[in-house]
Coordinates of N, CA and C in Angstrom, one line a residue:
X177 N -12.3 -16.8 -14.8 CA -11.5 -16.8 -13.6 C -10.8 -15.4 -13.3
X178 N -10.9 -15.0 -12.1 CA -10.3 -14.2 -11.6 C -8.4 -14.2 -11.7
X179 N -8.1 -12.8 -12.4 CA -6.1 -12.5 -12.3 C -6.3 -12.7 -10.8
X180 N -5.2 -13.3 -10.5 CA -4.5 -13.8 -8.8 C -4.0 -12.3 -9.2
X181 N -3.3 -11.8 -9.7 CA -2.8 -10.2 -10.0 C -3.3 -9.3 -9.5
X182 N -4.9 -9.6 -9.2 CA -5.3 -8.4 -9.1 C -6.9 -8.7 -8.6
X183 N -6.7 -9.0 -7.5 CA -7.9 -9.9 -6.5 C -8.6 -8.5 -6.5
X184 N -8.6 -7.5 -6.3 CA -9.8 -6.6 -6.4 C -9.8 -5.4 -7.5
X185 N -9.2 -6.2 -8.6 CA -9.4 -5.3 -9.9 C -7.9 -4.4 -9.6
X186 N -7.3 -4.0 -11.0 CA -6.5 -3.6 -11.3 C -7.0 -1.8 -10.7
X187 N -5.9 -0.9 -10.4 CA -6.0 0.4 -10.2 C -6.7 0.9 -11.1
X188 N -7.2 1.7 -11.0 CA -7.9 3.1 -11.7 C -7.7 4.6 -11.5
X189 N -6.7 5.5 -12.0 CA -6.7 6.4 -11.8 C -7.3 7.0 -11.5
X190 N -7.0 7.8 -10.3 CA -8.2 9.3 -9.8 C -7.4 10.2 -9.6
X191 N -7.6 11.4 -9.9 CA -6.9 12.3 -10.1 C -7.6 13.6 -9.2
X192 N -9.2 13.4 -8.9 CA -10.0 14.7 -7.8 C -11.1 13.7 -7.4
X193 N -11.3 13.4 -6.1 CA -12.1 13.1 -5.2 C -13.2 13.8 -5.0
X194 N -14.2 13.5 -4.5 CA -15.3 14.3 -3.8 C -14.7 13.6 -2.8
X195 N -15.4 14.4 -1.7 CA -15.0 14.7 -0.5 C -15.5 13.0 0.5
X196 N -16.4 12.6 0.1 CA -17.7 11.4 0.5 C -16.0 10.7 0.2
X197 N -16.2 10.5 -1.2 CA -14.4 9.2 -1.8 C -13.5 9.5 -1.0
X198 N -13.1 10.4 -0.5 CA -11.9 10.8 -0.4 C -12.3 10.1 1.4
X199 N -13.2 10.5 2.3 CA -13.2 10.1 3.5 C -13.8 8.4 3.0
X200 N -14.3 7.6 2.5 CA -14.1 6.3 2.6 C -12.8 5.6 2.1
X201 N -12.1 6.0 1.3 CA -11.0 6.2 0.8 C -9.6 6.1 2.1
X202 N -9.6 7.0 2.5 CA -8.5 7.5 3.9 C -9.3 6.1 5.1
X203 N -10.4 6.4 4.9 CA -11.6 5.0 6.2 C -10.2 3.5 5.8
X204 N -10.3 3.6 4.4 CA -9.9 2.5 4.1 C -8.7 2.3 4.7
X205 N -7.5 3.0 4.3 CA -6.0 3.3 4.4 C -6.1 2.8 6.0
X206 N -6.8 3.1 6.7 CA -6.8 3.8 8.1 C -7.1 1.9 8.3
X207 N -7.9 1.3 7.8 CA -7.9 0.3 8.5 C -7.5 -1.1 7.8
X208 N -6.1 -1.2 6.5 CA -5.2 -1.6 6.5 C -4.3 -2.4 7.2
X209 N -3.4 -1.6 8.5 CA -2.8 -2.6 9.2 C -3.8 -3.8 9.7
X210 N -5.0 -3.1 10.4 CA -5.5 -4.5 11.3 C -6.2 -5.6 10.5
X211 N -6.5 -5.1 9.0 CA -7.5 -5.4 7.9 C -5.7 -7.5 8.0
X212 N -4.7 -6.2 7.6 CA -3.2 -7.6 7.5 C -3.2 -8.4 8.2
X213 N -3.2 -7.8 10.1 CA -2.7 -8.5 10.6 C -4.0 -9.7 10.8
X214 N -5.1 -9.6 10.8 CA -6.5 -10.8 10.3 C -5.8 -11.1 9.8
X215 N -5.7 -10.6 8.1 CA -5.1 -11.8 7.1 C -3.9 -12.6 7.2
X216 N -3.0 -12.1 7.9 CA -1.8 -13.1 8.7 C -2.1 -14.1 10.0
X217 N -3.1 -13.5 10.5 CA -3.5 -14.3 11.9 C -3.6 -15.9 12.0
X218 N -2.5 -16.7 12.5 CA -2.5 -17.8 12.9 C -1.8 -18.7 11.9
X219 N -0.7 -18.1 10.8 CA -0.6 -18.4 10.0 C 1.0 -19.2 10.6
X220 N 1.5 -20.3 9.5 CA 2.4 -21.0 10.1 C 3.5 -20.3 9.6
X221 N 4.8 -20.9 9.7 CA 6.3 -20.2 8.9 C 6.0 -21.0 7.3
X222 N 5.3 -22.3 7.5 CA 5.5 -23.1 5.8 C 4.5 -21.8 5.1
X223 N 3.1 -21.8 5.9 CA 2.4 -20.9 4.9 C 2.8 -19.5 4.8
X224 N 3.4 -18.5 5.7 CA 4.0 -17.7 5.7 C 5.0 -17.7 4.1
X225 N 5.8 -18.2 3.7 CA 6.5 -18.5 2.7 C 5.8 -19.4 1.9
X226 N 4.7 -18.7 1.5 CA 4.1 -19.6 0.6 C 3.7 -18.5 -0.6
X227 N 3.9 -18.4 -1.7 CA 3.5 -17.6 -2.8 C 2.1 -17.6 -2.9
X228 N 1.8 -15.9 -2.8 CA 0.4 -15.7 -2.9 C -0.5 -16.4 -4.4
X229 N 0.7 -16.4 -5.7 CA 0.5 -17.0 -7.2 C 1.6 -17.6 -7.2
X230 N 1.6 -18.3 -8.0 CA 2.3 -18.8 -9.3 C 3.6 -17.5 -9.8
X231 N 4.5 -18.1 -9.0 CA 5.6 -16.3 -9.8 C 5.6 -15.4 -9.0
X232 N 4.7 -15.7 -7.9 CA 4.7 -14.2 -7.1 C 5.0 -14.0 -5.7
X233 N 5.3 -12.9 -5.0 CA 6.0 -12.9 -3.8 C 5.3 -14.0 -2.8
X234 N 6.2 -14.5 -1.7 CA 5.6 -15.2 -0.5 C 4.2 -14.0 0.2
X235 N 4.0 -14.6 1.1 CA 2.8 -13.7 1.9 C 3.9 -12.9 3.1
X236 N 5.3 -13.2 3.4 CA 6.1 -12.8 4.1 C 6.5 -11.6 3.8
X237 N 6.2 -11.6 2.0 CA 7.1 -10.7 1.4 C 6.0 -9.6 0.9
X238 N 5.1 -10.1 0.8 CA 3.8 -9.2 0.8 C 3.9 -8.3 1.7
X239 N 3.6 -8.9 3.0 CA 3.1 -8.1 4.4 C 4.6 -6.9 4.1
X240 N 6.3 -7.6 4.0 CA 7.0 -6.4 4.5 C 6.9 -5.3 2.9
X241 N 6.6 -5.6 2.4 CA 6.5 -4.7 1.1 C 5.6 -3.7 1.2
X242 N 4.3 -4.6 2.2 CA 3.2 -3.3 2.5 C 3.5 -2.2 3.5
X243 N 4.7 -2.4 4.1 CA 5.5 -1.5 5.5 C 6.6 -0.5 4.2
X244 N 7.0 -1.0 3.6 CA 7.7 -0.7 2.9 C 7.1 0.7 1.7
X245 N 6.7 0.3 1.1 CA 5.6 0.7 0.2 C 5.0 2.3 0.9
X246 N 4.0 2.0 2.7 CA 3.2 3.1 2.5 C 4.0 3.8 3.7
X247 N 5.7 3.4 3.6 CA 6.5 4.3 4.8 C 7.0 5.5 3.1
X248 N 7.0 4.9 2.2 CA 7.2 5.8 1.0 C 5.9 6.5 0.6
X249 N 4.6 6.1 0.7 CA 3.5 6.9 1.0 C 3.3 8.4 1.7
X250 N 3.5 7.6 3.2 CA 3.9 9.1 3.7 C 4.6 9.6 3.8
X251 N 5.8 9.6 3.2 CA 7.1 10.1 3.2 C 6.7 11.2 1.8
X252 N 6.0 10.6 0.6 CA 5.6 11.3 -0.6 C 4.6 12.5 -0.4
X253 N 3.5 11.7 0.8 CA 2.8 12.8 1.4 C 3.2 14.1 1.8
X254 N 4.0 13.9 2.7 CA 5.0 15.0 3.5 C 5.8 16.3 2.3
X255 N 6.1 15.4 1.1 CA 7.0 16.0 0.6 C 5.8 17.1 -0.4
X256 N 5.1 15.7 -1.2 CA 3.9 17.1 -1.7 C 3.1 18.2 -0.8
X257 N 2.6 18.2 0.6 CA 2.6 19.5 1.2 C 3.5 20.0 1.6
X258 N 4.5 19.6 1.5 CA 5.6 21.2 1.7 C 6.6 21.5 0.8
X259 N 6.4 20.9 -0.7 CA 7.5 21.3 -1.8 C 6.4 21.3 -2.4
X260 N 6.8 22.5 -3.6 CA 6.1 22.7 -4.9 C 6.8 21.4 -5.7
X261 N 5.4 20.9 -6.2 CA 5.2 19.8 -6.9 C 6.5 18.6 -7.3
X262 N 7.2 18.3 -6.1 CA 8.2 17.3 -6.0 C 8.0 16.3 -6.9
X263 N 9.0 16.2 -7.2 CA 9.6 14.7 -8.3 C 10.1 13.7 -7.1
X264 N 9.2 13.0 -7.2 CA 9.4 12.0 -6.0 C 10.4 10.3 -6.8
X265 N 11.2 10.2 -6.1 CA 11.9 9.0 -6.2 C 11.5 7.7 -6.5
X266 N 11.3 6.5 -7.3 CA 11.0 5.8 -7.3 C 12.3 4.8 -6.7
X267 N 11.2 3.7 -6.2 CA 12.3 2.6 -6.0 C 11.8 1.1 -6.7
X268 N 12.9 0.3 -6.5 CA 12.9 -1.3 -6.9 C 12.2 -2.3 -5.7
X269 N 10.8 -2.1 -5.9 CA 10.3 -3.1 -4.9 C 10.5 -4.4 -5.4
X270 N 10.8 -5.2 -6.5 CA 11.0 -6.5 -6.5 C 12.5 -6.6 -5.8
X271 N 13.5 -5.6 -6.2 CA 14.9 -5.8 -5.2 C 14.3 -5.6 -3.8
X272 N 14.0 -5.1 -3.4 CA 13.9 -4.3 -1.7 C 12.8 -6.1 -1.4
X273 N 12.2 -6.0 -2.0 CA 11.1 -7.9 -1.7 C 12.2 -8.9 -1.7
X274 N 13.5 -8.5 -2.5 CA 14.4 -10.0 -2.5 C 15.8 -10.0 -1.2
X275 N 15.6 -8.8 -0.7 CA 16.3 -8.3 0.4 C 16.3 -9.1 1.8
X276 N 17.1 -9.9 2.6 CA 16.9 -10.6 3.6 C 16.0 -10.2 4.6
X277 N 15.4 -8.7 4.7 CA 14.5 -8.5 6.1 C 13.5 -9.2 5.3
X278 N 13.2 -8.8 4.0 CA 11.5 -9.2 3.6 C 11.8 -10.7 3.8
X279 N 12.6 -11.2 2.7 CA 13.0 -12.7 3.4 C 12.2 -13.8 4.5
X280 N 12.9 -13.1 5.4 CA 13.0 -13.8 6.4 C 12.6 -13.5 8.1
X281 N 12.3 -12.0 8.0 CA 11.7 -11.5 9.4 C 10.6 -11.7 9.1
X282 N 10.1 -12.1 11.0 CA 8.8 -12.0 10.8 C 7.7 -10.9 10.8
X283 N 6.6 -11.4 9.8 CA 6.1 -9.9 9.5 C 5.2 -9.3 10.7
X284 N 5.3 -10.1 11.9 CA 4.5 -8.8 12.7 C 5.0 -7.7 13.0
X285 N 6.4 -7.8 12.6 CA 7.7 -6.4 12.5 C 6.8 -5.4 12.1
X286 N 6.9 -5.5 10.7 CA 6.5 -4.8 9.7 C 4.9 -4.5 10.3
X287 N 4.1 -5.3 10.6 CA 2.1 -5.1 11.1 C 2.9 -4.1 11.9
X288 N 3.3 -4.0 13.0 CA 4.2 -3.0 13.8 C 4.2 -1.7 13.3
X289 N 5.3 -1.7 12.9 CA 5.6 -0.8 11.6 C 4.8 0.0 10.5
X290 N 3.3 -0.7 9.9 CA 2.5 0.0 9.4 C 1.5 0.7 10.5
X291 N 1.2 -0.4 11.4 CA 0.7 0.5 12.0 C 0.5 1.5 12.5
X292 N 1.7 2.0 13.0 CA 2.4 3.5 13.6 C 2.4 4.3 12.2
X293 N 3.3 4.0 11.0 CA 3.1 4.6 9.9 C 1.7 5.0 9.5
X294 N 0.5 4.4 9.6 CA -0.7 4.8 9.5 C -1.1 5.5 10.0
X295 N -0.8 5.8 11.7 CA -0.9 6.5 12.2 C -1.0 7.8 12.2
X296 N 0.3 7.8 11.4 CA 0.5 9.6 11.6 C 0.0 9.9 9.6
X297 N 0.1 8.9 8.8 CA -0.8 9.2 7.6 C -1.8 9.8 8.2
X298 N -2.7 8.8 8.7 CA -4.0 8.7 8.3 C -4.4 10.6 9.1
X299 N -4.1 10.5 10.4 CA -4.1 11.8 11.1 C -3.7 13.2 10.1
X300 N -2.8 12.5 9.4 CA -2.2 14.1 8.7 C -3.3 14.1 7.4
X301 N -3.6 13.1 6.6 CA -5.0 13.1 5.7 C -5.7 13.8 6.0
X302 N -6.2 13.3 7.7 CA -7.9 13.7 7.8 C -7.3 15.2 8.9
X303 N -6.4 16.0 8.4 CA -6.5 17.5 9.1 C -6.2 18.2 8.1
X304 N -6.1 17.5 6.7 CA -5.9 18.7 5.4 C -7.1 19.1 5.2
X305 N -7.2 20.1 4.6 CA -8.6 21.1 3.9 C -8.5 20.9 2.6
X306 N -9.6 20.4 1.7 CA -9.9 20.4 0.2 C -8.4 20.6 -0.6
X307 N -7.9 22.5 0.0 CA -6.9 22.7 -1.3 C -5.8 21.7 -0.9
X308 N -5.3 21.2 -0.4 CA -4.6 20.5 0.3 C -4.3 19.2 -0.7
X309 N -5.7 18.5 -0.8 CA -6.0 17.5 -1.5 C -5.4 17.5 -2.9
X310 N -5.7 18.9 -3.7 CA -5.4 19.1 -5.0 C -3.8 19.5 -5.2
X311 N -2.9 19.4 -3.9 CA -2.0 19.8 -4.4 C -0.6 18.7 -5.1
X312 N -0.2 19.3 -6.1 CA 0.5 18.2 -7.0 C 1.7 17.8 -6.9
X313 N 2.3 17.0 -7.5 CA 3.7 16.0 -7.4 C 4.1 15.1 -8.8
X314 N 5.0 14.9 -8.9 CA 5.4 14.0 -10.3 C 6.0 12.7 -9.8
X315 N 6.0 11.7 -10.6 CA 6.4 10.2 -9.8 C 6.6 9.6 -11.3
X316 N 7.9 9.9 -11.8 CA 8.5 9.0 -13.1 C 8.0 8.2 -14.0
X317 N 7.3 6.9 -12.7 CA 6.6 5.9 -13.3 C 5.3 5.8 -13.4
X318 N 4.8 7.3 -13.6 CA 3.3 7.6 -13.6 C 3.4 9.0 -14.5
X319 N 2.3 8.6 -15.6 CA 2.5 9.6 -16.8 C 1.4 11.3 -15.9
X320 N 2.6 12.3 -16.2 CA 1.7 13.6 -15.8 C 2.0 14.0 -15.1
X321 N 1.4 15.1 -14.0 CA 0.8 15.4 -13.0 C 0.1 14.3 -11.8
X322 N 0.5 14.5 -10.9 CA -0.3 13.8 -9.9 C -1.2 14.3 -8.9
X323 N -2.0 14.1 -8.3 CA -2.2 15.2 -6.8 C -2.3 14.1 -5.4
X324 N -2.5 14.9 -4.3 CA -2.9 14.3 -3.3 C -3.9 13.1 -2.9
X325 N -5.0 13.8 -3.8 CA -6.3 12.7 -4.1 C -5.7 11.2 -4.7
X326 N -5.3 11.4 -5.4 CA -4.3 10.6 -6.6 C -3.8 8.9 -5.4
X327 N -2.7 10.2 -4.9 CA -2.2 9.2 -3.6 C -3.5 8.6 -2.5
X328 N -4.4 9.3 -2.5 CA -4.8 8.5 -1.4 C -5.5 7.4 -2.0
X329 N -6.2 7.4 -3.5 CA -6.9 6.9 -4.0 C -6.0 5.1 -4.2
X330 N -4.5 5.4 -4.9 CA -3.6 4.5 -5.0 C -3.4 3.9 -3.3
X331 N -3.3 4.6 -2.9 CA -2.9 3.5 -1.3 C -4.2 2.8 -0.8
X332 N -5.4 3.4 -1.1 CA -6.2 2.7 -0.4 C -6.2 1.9 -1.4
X333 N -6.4 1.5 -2.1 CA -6.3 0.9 -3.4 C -4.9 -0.5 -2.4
X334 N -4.1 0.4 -2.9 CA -3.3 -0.8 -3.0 C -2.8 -1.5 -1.3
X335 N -3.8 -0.8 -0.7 CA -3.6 -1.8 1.5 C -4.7 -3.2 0.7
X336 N -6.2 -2.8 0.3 CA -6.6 -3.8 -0.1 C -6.1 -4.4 -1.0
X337 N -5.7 -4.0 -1.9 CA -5.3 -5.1 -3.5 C -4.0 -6.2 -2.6
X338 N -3.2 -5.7 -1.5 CA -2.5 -6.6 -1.4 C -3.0 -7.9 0.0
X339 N -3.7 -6.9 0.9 CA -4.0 -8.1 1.9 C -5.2 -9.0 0.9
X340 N -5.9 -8.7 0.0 CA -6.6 -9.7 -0.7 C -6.0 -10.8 -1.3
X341 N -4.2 -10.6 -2.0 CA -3.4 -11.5 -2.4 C -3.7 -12.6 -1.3
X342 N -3.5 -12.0 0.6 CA -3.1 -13.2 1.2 C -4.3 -13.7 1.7
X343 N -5.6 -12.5 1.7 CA -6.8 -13.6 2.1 C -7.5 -14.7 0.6
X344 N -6.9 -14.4 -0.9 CA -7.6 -15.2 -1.7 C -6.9 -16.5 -1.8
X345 N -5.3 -16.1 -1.1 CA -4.7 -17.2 -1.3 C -5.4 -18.5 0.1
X346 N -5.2 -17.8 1.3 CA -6.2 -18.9 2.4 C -7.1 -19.3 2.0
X347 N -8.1 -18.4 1.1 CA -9.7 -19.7 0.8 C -9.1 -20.4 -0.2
X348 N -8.1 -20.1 -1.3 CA -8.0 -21.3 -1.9 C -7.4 -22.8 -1.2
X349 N -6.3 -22.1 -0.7 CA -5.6 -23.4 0.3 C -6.6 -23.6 1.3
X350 N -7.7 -23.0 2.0 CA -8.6 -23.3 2.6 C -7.9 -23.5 4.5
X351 N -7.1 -22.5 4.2 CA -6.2 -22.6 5.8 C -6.4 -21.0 6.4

């Protein structure tokens, strides 16, 4: 049986892209929001608040976690091309998930909200040049060096790893 944890395989660090990865990669990021709002489409308020697992956030809390999450994306973007190798902030996404917006608004807020955030990611991605890609950043909760490749590899990674939480959870409930 498949981890519910980790509906399309746990992360794998990448640290340098080829160029082919790096543009299906950014393809991916880029088609995220609308990849969610499918996976939310038509869904009720009971299933909405319904835990993707056993232990684990609602699908309400998924979606605003994913607004949440890749508004810190390109916020980390921004900071790695224009500071030498920034020590970027982490935060408490189980706190920030138990916070009354994730709660309780509804998440086409948030589909809103990534969407325009992707926006200007994905555009600012696909206008860097190679060196661009290699340049680096530190993030506490990640041992080393990091680079740009790094991040995009982690976000595309993680737009699918989470809308799959809410499309594996619909084929099981079958809704």
């Amino acid at each position: 049986m498949t981890d519910p944890r980790y509906p399309v395989g746990p992360f794998i660090r990448r640290d340098q892209l080829s160029a082919e990865e790096r543009r299906t990669m950014i393809d991916a990021i880029a088609a995220t929001p609308q990849r969610l709002a499918a996976a939310i489409e038509g869904m009720t308020e009971e299933q909405l608040d319904t835990p993707y697992r056993d232990g684990g956030w609602t699908v309400r809390q998924v979606v605003h976690h994913l607004a949440d999450s890749h508004m810190n994306a390109y916020m980390r973007l921004k900071l790695a091309l224009t500071e030498e190798e920034p020590v970027l902030r982490p935060y408490d996404e189980a706190a920030w998930a138990e916070l009354e917006d994730a709660r309780t608004m509804e998440p086409d807020v948030s589909v809103t909200l990534l969407r325009a955030i992707h926006l200007r990611f994905v555009s600012s991605l696909r206008s860097m040049d190679e060196r661009d890609f290699a340049r680096t950043l530190r993030h506490p909760e990640h041992a080393g060096v990091l680079t740009i490749d790094w991040l995009v590899a982690m976000y595309s990674w993680h737009g699918r790893h989470h809308v799959a939480h809410i499309t594996t959870l619909r084929e099981r409930m079958k809704r």
